[in-house]
PDB file of C-alpha atoms in Angstrom:
ATOM      1  CA  UNK A 546     -15.064  46.789 -64.594  1.00  0.00           C
ATOM      2  CA  UNK A 547     -16.561  43.481 -63.587  1.00  0.00           C
ATOM      3  CA  UNK A 548     -20.130  42.648 -64.720  1.00  0.00           C
ATOM      4  CA  UNK A 549     -22.132  41.503 -61.661  1.00  0.00           C
ATOM      5  CA  UNK A 550     -25.175  39.382 -62.575  1.00  0.00           C
ATOM      6  CA  UNK A 551     -28.117  39.634 -60.208  1.00  0.00           C
ATOM      7  CA  UNK A 552     -30.533  37.292 -62.024  1.00  0.00           C
ATOM      8  CA  UNK A 553     -33.583  39.331 -63.057  1.00  0.00           C
ATOM      9  CA  UNK A 554     -34.476  37.300 -66.119  1.00  0.00           C
ATOM     10  CA  UNK A 555     -36.228  34.573 -64.148  1.00  0.00           C
ATOM     11  CA  UNK A 556     -38.642  37.061 -62.573  1.00  0.00           C
ATOM     12  CA  UNK A 557     -39.427  38.723 -65.896  1.00  0.00           C
ATOM     13  CA  UNK A 558     -40.217  35.370 -67.556  1.00  0.00           C
ATOM     14  CA  UNK A 559     -43.184  34.910 -65.237  1.00  0.00           C
ATOM     15  CA  UNK A 560     -44.878  38.245 -66.055  1.00  0.00           C
ATOM     16  CA  UNK A 561     -44.118  39.105 -69.664  1.00  0.00           C
ATOM     17  CA  UNK A 562     -44.007  37.539 -73.109  1.00  0.00           C
ATOM     18  CA  UNK A 563     -40.854  36.020 -74.566  1.00  0.00           C
ATOM     19  CA  UNK A 564     -40.076  38.962 -76.864  1.00  0.00           C
ATOM     20  CA  UNK A 565     -40.461  41.522 -74.108  1.00  0.00           C
ATOM     21  CA  UNK A 566     -38.393  39.397 -71.713  1.00  0.00           C
ATOM     22  CA  UNK A 567     -35.463  39.221 -74.138  1.00  0.00           C
ATOM     23  CA  UNK A 568     -35.384  42.972 -74.568  1.00  0.00           C
ATOM     24  CA  UNK A 569     -35.800  43.790 -70.892  1.00  0.00           C
ATOM     25  CA  UNK A 570     -33.462  41.096 -69.588  1.00  0.00           C
ATOM     26  CA  UNK A 571     -30.638  42.508 -71.677  1.00  0.00           C
ATOM     27  CA  UNK A 572     -31.119  45.780 -69.880  1.00  0.00           C
ATOM     28  CA  UNK A 573     -31.666  44.551 -66.316  1.00  0.00           C
ATOM     29  CA  UNK A 574     -29.603  41.393 -65.918  1.00  0.00           C
ATOM     30  CA  UNK A 575     -26.319  43.103 -65.119  1.00  0.00           C
ATOM     31  CA  UNK A 576     -24.877  45.823 -62.917  1.00  0.00           C
ATOM     32  CA  UNK A 577     -21.505  47.443 -63.476  1.00  0.00           C
ATOM     33  CA  UNK A 578     -19.496  47.034 -60.270  1.00  0.00           C
ATOM     34  CA  UNK A 579     -16.026  48.478 -59.921  1.00  0.00           C
ATOM     35  CA  UNK A 580     -13.370  45.999 -58.895  1.00  0.00           C
ATOM     36  CA  UNK A 581     -11.766  46.888 -55.544  1.00  0.00           C
ATOM     37  CA  UNK A 582      -8.512  48.773 -56.059  1.00  0.00           C
ATOM     38  CA  UNK A 583      -5.367  46.870 -55.262  1.00  0.00           C
ATOM     39  CA  UNK A 584      -4.212  47.629 -51.733  1.00  0.00           C
ATOM     40  CA  UNK A 585      -0.880  47.036 -50.101  1.00  0.00           C
ATOM     41  CA  UNK A 586      -0.934  44.110 -47.656  1.00  0.00           C
ATOM     42  CA  UNK A 587      -2.046  45.176 -44.203  1.00  0.00           C
ATOM     43  CA  UNK A 588      -0.282  44.342 -40.968  1.00  0.00           C
ATOM     44  CA  UNK A 589      -2.070  41.007 -40.850  1.00  0.00           C
ATOM     45  CA  UNK A 590      -0.374  39.902 -44.094  1.00  0.00           C
ATOM     46  CA  UNK A 591       3.091  41.198 -43.241  1.00  0.00           C
ATOM     47  CA  UNK A 592       3.796  38.735 -40.403  1.00  0.00           C
ATOM     48  CA  UNK A 593       2.522  35.306 -39.318  1.00  0.00           C
ATOM     49  CA  UNK A 594      -0.707  35.334 -37.349  1.00  0.00           C
ATOM     50  CA  UNK A 595      -0.542  32.641 -34.656  1.00  0.00           C
ATOM     51  CA  UNK A 596      -3.429  31.744 -32.329  1.00  0.00           C
ATOM     52  CA  UNK A 597      -2.241  30.120 -29.080  1.00  0.00           C
ATOM     53  CA  UNK A 598      -4.375  28.079 -26.685  1.00  0.00           C
ATOM     54  CA  UNK A 599      -3.481  26.341 -23.419  1.00  0.00           C
ATOM     55  CA  UNK A 600      -5.048  23.541 -21.372  1.00  0.00           C
ATOM     56  CA  UNK A 601      -3.936  22.673 -17.839  1.00  0.00           C
ATOM     57  CA  UNK A 602      -5.244  20.156 -15.282  1.00  0.00           C
ATOM     58  CA  UNK A 603      -4.681  20.246 -11.521  1.00  0.00           C
ATOM     59  CA  UNK A 604      -5.225  17.233  -9.251  1.00  0.00           C
ATOM     60  CA  UNK A 605      -6.360  17.685  -5.636  1.00  0.00           C
ATOM     61  CA  UNK A 606      -6.341  15.122  -2.823  1.00  0.00           C
ATOM     62  CA  UNK A 607      -8.361  17.325  -0.485  1.00  0.00           C
ATOM     63  CA  UNK A 608     -11.499  19.414  -1.165  1.00  0.00           C
ATOM     64  CA  UNK A 609      -9.919  22.866  -1.476  1.00  0.00           C
ATOM     65  CA  UNK A 610     -10.677  23.469  -5.160  1.00  0.00           C
ATOM     66  CA  UNK A 611     -12.819  26.520  -4.334  1.00  0.00           C
ATOM     67  CA  UNK A 612      -9.906  28.230  -2.584  1.00  0.00           C
ATOM     68  CA  UNK A 613      -7.437  27.688  -5.437  1.00  0.00           C
ATOM     69  CA  UNK A 614      -9.922  28.527  -8.178  1.00  0.00           C
ATOM     70  CA  UNK A 615     -10.989  31.693  -6.352  1.00  0.00           C
ATOM     71  CA  UNK A 616      -7.395  32.925  -6.112  1.00  0.00           C
ATOM     72  CA  UNK A 617      -6.735  32.176  -9.790  1.00  0.00           C
ATOM     73  CA  UNK A 618      -9.876  33.960 -10.982  1.00  0.00           C
ATOM     74  CA  UNK A 619      -9.077  36.893  -8.706  1.00  0.00           C
ATOM     75  CA  UNK A 620      -5.624  37.129 -10.320  1.00  0.00           C
ATOM     76  CA  UNK A 621      -7.234  37.296 -13.754  1.00  0.00           C
ATOM     77  CA  UNK A 622      -9.694  39.999 -12.729  1.00  0.00           C
ATOM     78  CA  UNK A 623      -6.916  42.070 -11.140  1.00  0.00           C
ATOM     79  CA  UNK A 624      -5.152  42.227 -14.508  1.00  0.00           C
ATOM     80  CA  UNK A 625      -8.188  43.913 -16.062  1.00  0.00           C
ATOM     81  CA  UNK A 626     -10.506  42.841 -18.853  1.00  0.00           C
ATOM     82  CA  UNK A 627      -8.103  44.143 -21.522  1.00  0.00           C
ATOM     83  CA  UNK A 628      -5.466  41.621 -20.412  1.00  0.00           C
ATOM     84  CA  UNK A 629      -7.466  38.800 -18.842  1.00  0.00           C
ATOM     85  CA  UNK A 630     -11.135  37.882 -18.935  1.00  0.00           C
ATOM     86  CA  UNK A 631     -13.011  35.077 -17.188  1.00  0.00           C
ATOM     87  CA  UNK A 632     -15.155  33.559 -19.941  1.00  0.00           C
ATOM     88  CA  UNK A 633     -16.801  30.909 -17.776  1.00  0.00           C
ATOM     89  CA  UNK A 634     -16.202  28.853 -14.655  1.00  0.00           C
ATOM     90  CA  UNK A 635     -17.883  26.077 -12.709  1.00  0.00           C
ATOM     91  CA  UNK A 636     -17.520  25.043  -9.083  1.00  0.00           C
ATOM     92  CA  UNK A 637     -19.076  22.096  -7.298  1.00  0.00           C
ATOM     93  CA  UNK A 638     -18.524  21.761  -3.579  1.00  0.00           C
ATOM     94  CA  UNK A 639     -18.290  18.042  -2.676  1.00  0.00           C
ATOM     95  CA  UNK A 640     -20.750  16.811  -0.088  1.00  0.00           C
ATOM     96  CA  UNK A 641     -19.732  14.801   3.010  1.00  0.00           C
ATOM     97  CA  UNK A 642     -20.147  11.513   1.146  1.00  0.00           C
ATOM     98  CA  UNK A 643     -18.653  12.642  -2.168  1.00  0.00           C
ATOM     99  CA  UNK A 644     -15.142  11.540  -3.001  1.00  0.00           C
ATOM    100  CA  UNK A 645     -14.762  13.040  -6.471  1.00  0.00           C
ATOM    101  CA  UNK A 646     -15.526  16.299  -8.286  1.00  0.00           C
ATOM    102  CA  UNK A 647     -14.503  17.946 -11.557  1.00  0.00           C
ATOM    103  CA  UNK A 648     -14.630  21.703 -12.147  1.00  0.00           C
ATOM    104  CA  UNK A 649     -13.197  23.994 -14.785  1.00  0.00           C
ATOM    105  CA  UNK A 650     -12.591  27.596 -15.819  1.00  0.00           C
ATOM    106  CA  UNK A 651     -11.889  29.260 -19.169  1.00  0.00           C
ATOM    107  CA  UNK A 652      -9.857  32.463 -19.413  1.00  0.00           C
ATOM    108  CA  UNK A 653      -8.934  34.746 -22.306  1.00  0.00           C
ATOM    109  CA  UNK A 654      -5.454  36.126 -21.691  1.00  0.00           C
ATOM    110  CA  UNK A 655      -3.434  38.677 -23.645  1.00  0.00           C
ATOM    111  CA  UNK A 656      -1.176  36.503 -25.809  1.00  0.00           C
ATOM    112  CA  UNK A 657       1.858  38.614 -24.900  1.00  0.00           C
ATOM    113  CA  UNK A 658       1.582  37.804 -21.183  1.00  0.00           C
ATOM    114  CA  UNK A 659      -0.006  34.327 -21.379  1.00  0.00           C
ATOM    115  CA  UNK A 660       3.209  32.395 -20.444  1.00  0.00           C
ATOM    116  CA  UNK A 661       3.731  34.568 -17.359  1.00  0.00           C
ATOM    117  CA  UNK A 662       0.072  34.227 -16.328  1.00  0.00           C
ATOM    118  CA  UNK A 663       0.340  30.429 -16.660  1.00  0.00           C
ATOM    119  CA  UNK A 664       3.341  30.420 -14.314  1.00  0.00           C
ATOM    120  CA  UNK A 665       1.449  32.487 -11.762  1.00  0.00           C
ATOM    121  CA  UNK A 666      -1.539  30.149 -11.993  1.00  0.00           C
ATOM    122  CA  UNK A 667       0.779  27.191 -11.339  1.00  0.00           C
ATOM    123  CA  UNK A 668       2.240  28.947  -8.301  1.00  0.00           C
ATOM    124  CA  UNK A 669      -1.241  29.505  -6.823  1.00  0.00           C
ATOM    125  CA  UNK A 670      -2.164  25.867  -7.434  1.00  0.00           C
ATOM    126  CA  UNK A 671       1.065  24.643  -5.838  1.00  0.00           C
ATOM    127  CA  UNK A 672       0.387  26.885  -2.854  1.00  0.00           C
ATOM    128  CA  UNK A 673      -2.941  25.061  -2.422  1.00  0.00           C
ATOM    129  CA  UNK A 674      -1.207  21.639  -2.511  1.00  0.00           C
ATOM    130  CA  UNK A 675      -2.541  20.878  -5.993  1.00  0.00           C
ATOM    131  CA  UNK A 676      -0.503  18.739  -8.366  1.00  0.00           C
ATOM    132  CA  UNK A 677      -0.058  19.593 -12.048  1.00  0.00           C
ATOM    133  CA  UNK A 678      -1.345  16.482 -13.829  1.00  0.00           C
ATOM    134  CA  UNK A 679      -1.433  17.636 -17.451  1.00  0.00           C
ATOM    135  CA  UNK A 680      -0.510  20.586 -19.650  1.00  0.00           C
ATOM    136  CA  UNK A 681      -1.097  21.146 -23.353  1.00  0.00           C
ATOM    137  CA  UNK A 682      -0.334  24.092 -25.612  1.00  0.00           C
ATOM    138  CA  UNK A 683      -1.451  24.577 -29.212  1.00  0.00           C
ATOM    139  CA  UNK A 684      -0.254  27.060 -31.812  1.00  0.00           C
ATOM    140  CA  UNK A 685      -2.428  27.462 -34.911  1.00  0.00           C
ATOM    141  CA  UNK A 686      -1.273  29.487 -37.910  1.00  0.00           C
ATOM    142  CA  UNK A 687      -4.288  31.515 -39.123  1.00  0.00           C
ATOM    143  CA  UNK A 688      -2.362  33.846 -41.440  1.00  0.00           C
ATOM    144  CA  UNK A 689      -4.111  32.619 -44.591  1.00  0.00           C
ATOM    145  CA  UNK A 690      -7.525  32.880 -42.949  1.00  0.00           C
ATOM    146  CA  UNK A 691      -6.805  36.462 -41.870  1.00  0.00           C
ATOM    147  CA  UNK A 692      -5.679  37.458 -45.388  1.00  0.00           C
ATOM    148  CA  UNK A 693      -8.762  35.840 -46.954  1.00  0.00           C
ATOM    149  CA  UNK A 694     -11.071  37.563 -44.460  1.00  0.00           C
ATOM    150  CA  UNK A 695      -9.483  40.961 -45.201  1.00  0.00           C
ATOM    151  CA  UNK A 696      -9.875  40.419 -48.954  1.00  0.00           C
ATOM    152  CA  UNK A 697     -13.503  39.348 -48.555  1.00  0.00           C
ATOM    153  CA  UNK A 698     -14.322  42.461 -46.519  1.00  0.00           C
ATOM    154  CA  UNK A 699     -12.761  44.748 -49.144  1.00  0.00           C
ATOM    155  CA  UNK A 700     -14.614  43.048 -51.993  1.00  0.00           C
ATOM    156  CA  UNK A 701     -18.000  43.116 -50.253  1.00  0.00           C
ATOM    157  CA  UNK A 702     -17.439  46.719 -49.207  1.00  0.00           C
ATOM    158  CA  UNK A 703     -16.765  47.793 -52.802  1.00  0.00           C
ATOM    159  CA  UNK A 704     -19.817  45.905 -54.089  1.00  0.00           C
ATOM    160  CA  UNK A 705     -22.081  47.382 -51.420  1.00  0.00           C
ATOM    161  CA  UNK A 706     -20.888  50.923 -52.197  1.00  0.00           C
ATOM    162  CA  UNK A 707     -21.500  50.440 -55.936  1.00  0.00           C
ATOM    163  CA  UNK A 708     -25.010  49.062 -55.392  1.00  0.00           C
ATOM    164  CA  UNK A 709     -25.824  51.895 -53.007  1.00  0.00           C
ATOM    165  CA  UNK A 710     -24.677  54.419 -55.616  1.00  0.00           C
ATOM    166  CA  UNK A 711     -27.025  52.834 -58.175  1.00  0.00           C
ATOM    167  CA  UNK A 712     -29.921  52.981 -55.729  1.00  0.00           C
ATOM    168  CA  UNK A 713     -29.262  56.624 -54.839  1.00  0.00           C
ATOM    169  CA  UNK A 714     -28.959  57.662 -58.486  1.00  0.00           C
ATOM    170  CA  UNK A 715     -32.558  56.585 -59.132  1.00  0.00           C
ATOM    171  CA  UNK A 716     -31.756  55.543 -62.677  1.00  0.00           C
ATOM    172  CA  UNK A 717     -33.711  52.693 -64.181  1.00  0.00           C
ATOM    173  CA  UNK A 718     -37.277  51.545 -63.726  1.00  0.00           C
ATOM    174  CA  UNK A 719     -38.896  50.315 -60.530  1.00  0.00           C
ATOM    175  CA  UNK A 720     -37.960  46.691 -61.137  1.00  0.00           C
ATOM    176  CA  UNK A 721     -34.289  47.528 -61.519  1.00  0.00           C
ATOM    177  CA  UNK A 722     -34.239  49.585 -58.343  1.00  0.00           C
ATOM    178  CA  UNK A 723     -36.044  46.865 -56.371  1.00  0.00           C
ATOM    179  CA  UNK A 724     -33.533  44.260 -57.504  1.00  0.00           C
ATOM    180  CA  UNK A 725     -30.653  46.603 -56.705  1.00  0.00           C
ATOM    181  CA  UNK A 726     -32.007  47.078 -53.181  1.00  0.00           C
ATOM    182  CA  UNK A 727     -32.326  43.333 -52.688  1.00  0.00           C
ATOM    183  CA  UNK A 728     -28.782  42.782 -53.954  1.00  0.00           C
ATOM    184  CA  UNK A 729     -27.542  45.544 -51.640  1.00  0.00           C
ATOM    185  CA  UNK A 730     -29.271  43.966 -48.610  1.00  0.00           C
ATOM    186  CA  UNK A 731     -27.740  40.558 -49.387  1.00  0.00           C
ATOM    187  CA  UNK A 732     -24.300  42.080 -49.921  1.00  0.00           C
ATOM    188  CA  UNK A 733     -24.570  44.021 -46.667  1.00  0.00           C
ATOM    189  CA  UNK A 734     -25.352  40.803 -44.758  1.00  0.00           C
ATOM    190  CA  UNK A 735     -22.356  39.095 -46.338  1.00  0.00           C
ATOM    191  CA  UNK A 736     -20.194  42.115 -45.481  1.00  0.00           C
ATOM    192  CA  UNK A 737     -21.278  41.993 -41.827  1.00  0.00           C
ATOM    193  CA  UNK A 738     -20.495  38.260 -41.692  1.00  0.00           C
ATOM    194  CA  UNK A 739     -17.055  38.846 -43.234  1.00  0.00           C
ATOM    195  CA  UNK A 740     -16.308  41.601 -40.722  1.00  0.00           C
ATOM    196  CA  UNK A 741     -17.380  39.351 -37.859  1.00  0.00           C
ATOM    197  CA  UNK A 742     -15.112  36.564 -39.123  1.00  0.00           C
ATOM    198  CA  UNK A 743     -12.187  38.990 -39.369  1.00  0.00           C
ATOM    199  CA  UNK A 744     -12.819  40.303 -35.850  1.00  0.00           C
ATOM    200  CA  UNK A 745     -13.026  36.752 -34.482  1.00  0.00           C
ATOM    201  CA  UNK A 746      -9.675  35.850 -36.042  1.00  0.00           C
ATOM    202  CA  UNK A 747      -8.107  39.034 -34.693  1.00  0.00           C
ATOM    203  CA  UNK A 748      -9.332  38.186 -31.185  1.00  0.00           C
ATOM    204  CA  UNK A 749      -7.959  34.619 -31.424  1.00  0.00           C
ATOM    205  CA  UNK A 750      -4.541  36.026 -32.268  1.00  0.00           C
ATOM    206  CA  UNK A 751      -4.589  38.787 -29.645  1.00  0.00           C
ATOM    207  CA  UNK A 752      -6.095  36.757 -26.785  1.00  0.00           C
ATOM    208  CA  UNK A 753      -5.024  33.219 -25.893  1.00  0.00           C
ATOM    209  CA  UNK A 754      -7.535  30.749 -24.495  1.00  0.00           C
ATOM    210  CA  UNK A 755      -6.542  29.132 -21.171  1.00  0.00           C
ATOM    211  CA  UNK A 756      -8.712  26.185 -20.097  1.00  0.00           C
ATOM    212  CA  UNK A 757      -8.212  24.998 -16.496  1.00  0.00           C
ATOM    213  CA  UNK A 758      -9.522  21.680 -15.159  1.00  0.00           C
ATOM    214  CA  UNK A 759      -9.714  21.021 -11.407  1.00  0.00           C
ATOM    215  CA  UNK A 760      -9.944  17.325 -10.450  1.00  0.00           C
ATOM    216  CA  UNK A 761     -10.563  16.376  -6.818  1.00  0.00           C
ATOM    217  CA  UNK A 762     -10.201  12.679  -5.983  1.00  0.00           C
ATOM    218  CA  UNK A 763     -10.044  11.589  -2.350  1.00  0.00           C
ATOM    219  CA  UNK A 764      -8.504   8.300  -3.465  1.00  0.00           C
ATOM    220  CA  UNK A 765      -5.365  10.198  -4.374  1.00  0.00           C
ATOM    221  CA  UNK A 766      -4.795  10.962  -0.686  1.00  0.00           C
ATOM    222  CA  UNK A 767      -4.867   7.312   0.464  1.00  0.00           C
ATOM    223  CA  UNK A 768      -2.801   6.116  -2.469  1.00  0.00           C
ATOM    224  CA  UNK A 769      -0.406   8.950  -1.815  1.00  0.00           C
ATOM    225  CA  UNK A 770      -0.106   7.945   1.871  1.00  0.00           C
ATOM    226  CA  UNK A 771       0.538   4.297   0.957  1.00  0.00           C
ATOM    227  CA  UNK A 772       3.034   5.343  -1.652  1.00  0.00           C
ATOM    228  CA  UNK A 773       4.796   7.579   0.857  1.00  0.00           C
ATOM    229  CA  UNK A 774       4.987   4.723   3.397  1.00  0.00           C
ATOM    230  CA  UNK A 775       6.372   2.312   0.821  1.00  0.00           C
ATOM    231  CA  UNK A 776       8.912   4.857  -0.333  1.00  0.00           C
ATOM    232  CA  UNK A 777       9.929   5.476   3.291  1.00  0.00           C
ATOM    233  CA  UNK A 778      10.327   1.738   3.950  1.00  0.00           C
ATOM    234  CA  UNK A 779      12.341   1.365   0.769  1.00  0.00           C
ATOM    235  CA  UNK A 780      14.587   4.252   1.768  1.00  0.00           C
ATOM    236  CA  UNK A 781      15.162   2.726   5.223  1.00  0.00           C
ATOM    237  CA  UNK A 782      16.014  -0.674   3.740  1.00  0.00           C
ATOM    238  CA  UNK A 783      18.358   0.827   1.182  1.00  0.00           C
ATOM    239  CA  UNK A 784      20.138   2.865   3.872  1.00  0.00           C
ATOM    240  CA  UNK A 785      20.551  -0.265   6.038  1.00  0.00           C
ATOM    241  CA  UNK A 786      21.983  -2.271   3.158  1.00  0.00           C
ATOM    242  CA  UNK A 787      24.277   0.601   2.282  1.00  0.00           C
ATOM    243  CA  UNK A 788      25.564   0.704   5.883  1.00  0.00           C
ATOM    244  CA  UNK A 789      26.161  -3.063   5.883  1.00  0.00           C
ATOM    245  CA  UNK A 790      28.035  -2.897   2.580  1.00  0.00           C
ATOM    246  CA  UNK A 791      30.155  -0.053   3.935  1.00  0.00           C
ATOM    247  CA  UNK A 792      31.009  -2.075   7.073  1.00  0.00           C
ATOM    248  CA  UNK A 793      31.949  -5.134   5.010  1.00  0.00           C
ATOM    249  CA  UNK A 794      34.096  -3.115   2.641  1.00  0.00           C
ATOM    250  CA  UNK A 795      35.769  -1.365   5.590  1.00  0.00           C
ATOM    251  CA  UNK A 796      36.501  -4.667   7.425  1.00  0.00           C
ATOM    252  CA  UNK A 797      37.577  -6.688   4.382  1.00  0.00           C
ATOM    253  CA  UNK A 798      41.254  -5.610   4.485  1.00  0.00           C
ATOM    254  CA  UNK A 799      41.467  -6.607   8.159  1.00  0.00           C
ATOM    255  CA  UNK A 800      39.973  -9.997   7.379  1.00  0.00           C
ATOM    256  CA  UNK A 801      42.458 -10.542   4.571  1.00  0.00           C
ATOM    257  CA  UNK A 802      45.389  -9.784   6.895  1.00  0.00           C
ATOM    258  CA  UNK A 803      44.003 -10.955  10.231  1.00  0.00           C
ATOM    259  CA  UNK A 804      42.700 -14.452   9.350  1.00  0.00           C
ATOM    260  CA  UNK A 805      46.007 -15.731   7.878  1.00  0.00           C
ATOM    261  CA  UNK A 806      47.885 -14.230  10.837  1.00  0.00           C
ATOM    262  CA  UNK A 807      45.656 -16.027  13.342  1.00  0.00           C
ATOM    263  CA  UNK A 808      46.050 -19.296  11.477  1.00  0.00           C
ATOM    264  CA  UNK A 809      49.828 -18.859  11.469  1.00  0.00           C
ATOM    265  CA  UNK A 810      49.936 -18.166  15.210  1.00  0.00           C
ATOM    266  CA  UNK A 811      47.769 -21.180  15.914  1.00  0.00           C
ATOM    267  CA  UNK A 812      50.081 -23.400  13.927  1.00  0.00           C
ATOM    268  CA  UNK A 813      53.141 -22.092  15.769  1.00  0.00           C
ATOM    269  CA  UNK A 814      51.523 -22.658  19.152  1.00  0.00           C
ATOM    270  CA  UNK A 815      50.611 -26.218  18.303  1.00  0.00           C
ATOM    271  CA  UNK A 816      54.027 -27.007  16.923  1.00  0.00           C
ATOM    272  CA  UNK A 817      55.737 -25.883  20.107  1.00  0.00           C
ATOM    273  CA  UNK A 818      53.165 -27.388  22.396  1.00  0.00           C
ATOM    274  CA  UNK A 819      52.003 -24.154  23.769  1.00  0.00           C
ATOM    275  CA  UNK A 820      48.491 -23.853  24.936  1.00  0.00           C
ATOM    276  CA  UNK A 821      46.450 -20.766  25.186  1.00  0.00           C
ATOM    277  CA  UNK A 822      45.315 -20.011  28.761  1.00  0.00           C
ATOM    278  CA  UNK A 823      41.800 -21.061  29.534  1.00  0.00           C
ATOM    279  CA  UNK A 824      39.655 -19.020  31.840  1.00  0.00           C
ATOM    280  CA  UNK A 825      37.919 -21.156  34.402  1.00  0.00           C
ATOM    281  CA  UNK A 826      35.519 -20.084  37.026  1.00  0.00           C
ATOM    282  CA  UNK A 827      37.206 -20.417  40.458  1.00  0.00           C
ATOM    283  CA  UNK A 828      34.944 -22.082  43.008  1.00  0.00           C
ATOM    284  CA  UNK A 829      34.268 -20.119  46.139  1.00  0.00           C
ATOM    285  CA  UNK A 830      35.160 -21.697  49.534  1.00  0.00           C
ATOM    286  CA  UNK A 831      31.564 -22.203  50.477  1.00  0.00           C
ATOM    287  CA  UNK A 832      30.794 -24.385  47.478  1.00  0.00           C
TER     288      UNK A 832
END
């Protein structure tokens, strides 16, 4: 048995004499609270508890964010709230003079299917001519937090049950029962908070957070067009140089053989006094 002090002596000091306080405080300062029985580790303690989260950014060079985001959110809703839930989303339609906008969406996806859902989201974005600009994934081990939360719930539950049993028994004077009720109320609040913490951890493990950013920048289109033109010009130049190199390599053997042969023939002709025929334009009779 563990002696749980609830601090009644301070209240008694204000209303009674020192001798009476000593006698009464001995009686009221403690409650006997049974220690929670040892339990075998639950499922949460038998295997690692990992909370996954994902962040992805898509870049757009034309204002079709609404179309892509709508298809992605529709995919999530089709899976059902047990497997995918839209936590929040924002959408700003650019005006005629706006060249930039940033929107986002946050989904909670069943951790078992989160990788497949991410691939399907990418496919929808690619279909809308969006470019994947960034992706991040985080894995957080919350095993220790889950074990601590389970232990806290068991301890607070045992304490609350013991205090409730004291209150229901009606033993003790009015002051003792009032203090027991106050201690029970405080313990019950702590128990609710511990249960909420445990439920929050369980949800983080079961459902992965997927944060999607949609960035529209009209400047990407012009820079993309210039980049495409430069790449095209570079490709054309490289192909031309490649053709020239091929022609030179193909004609090099003929140059190696043909030039010496021509020089040799020229030397022979000169040595023997031969002259190569010259083509002259024959004048017509009327000239």
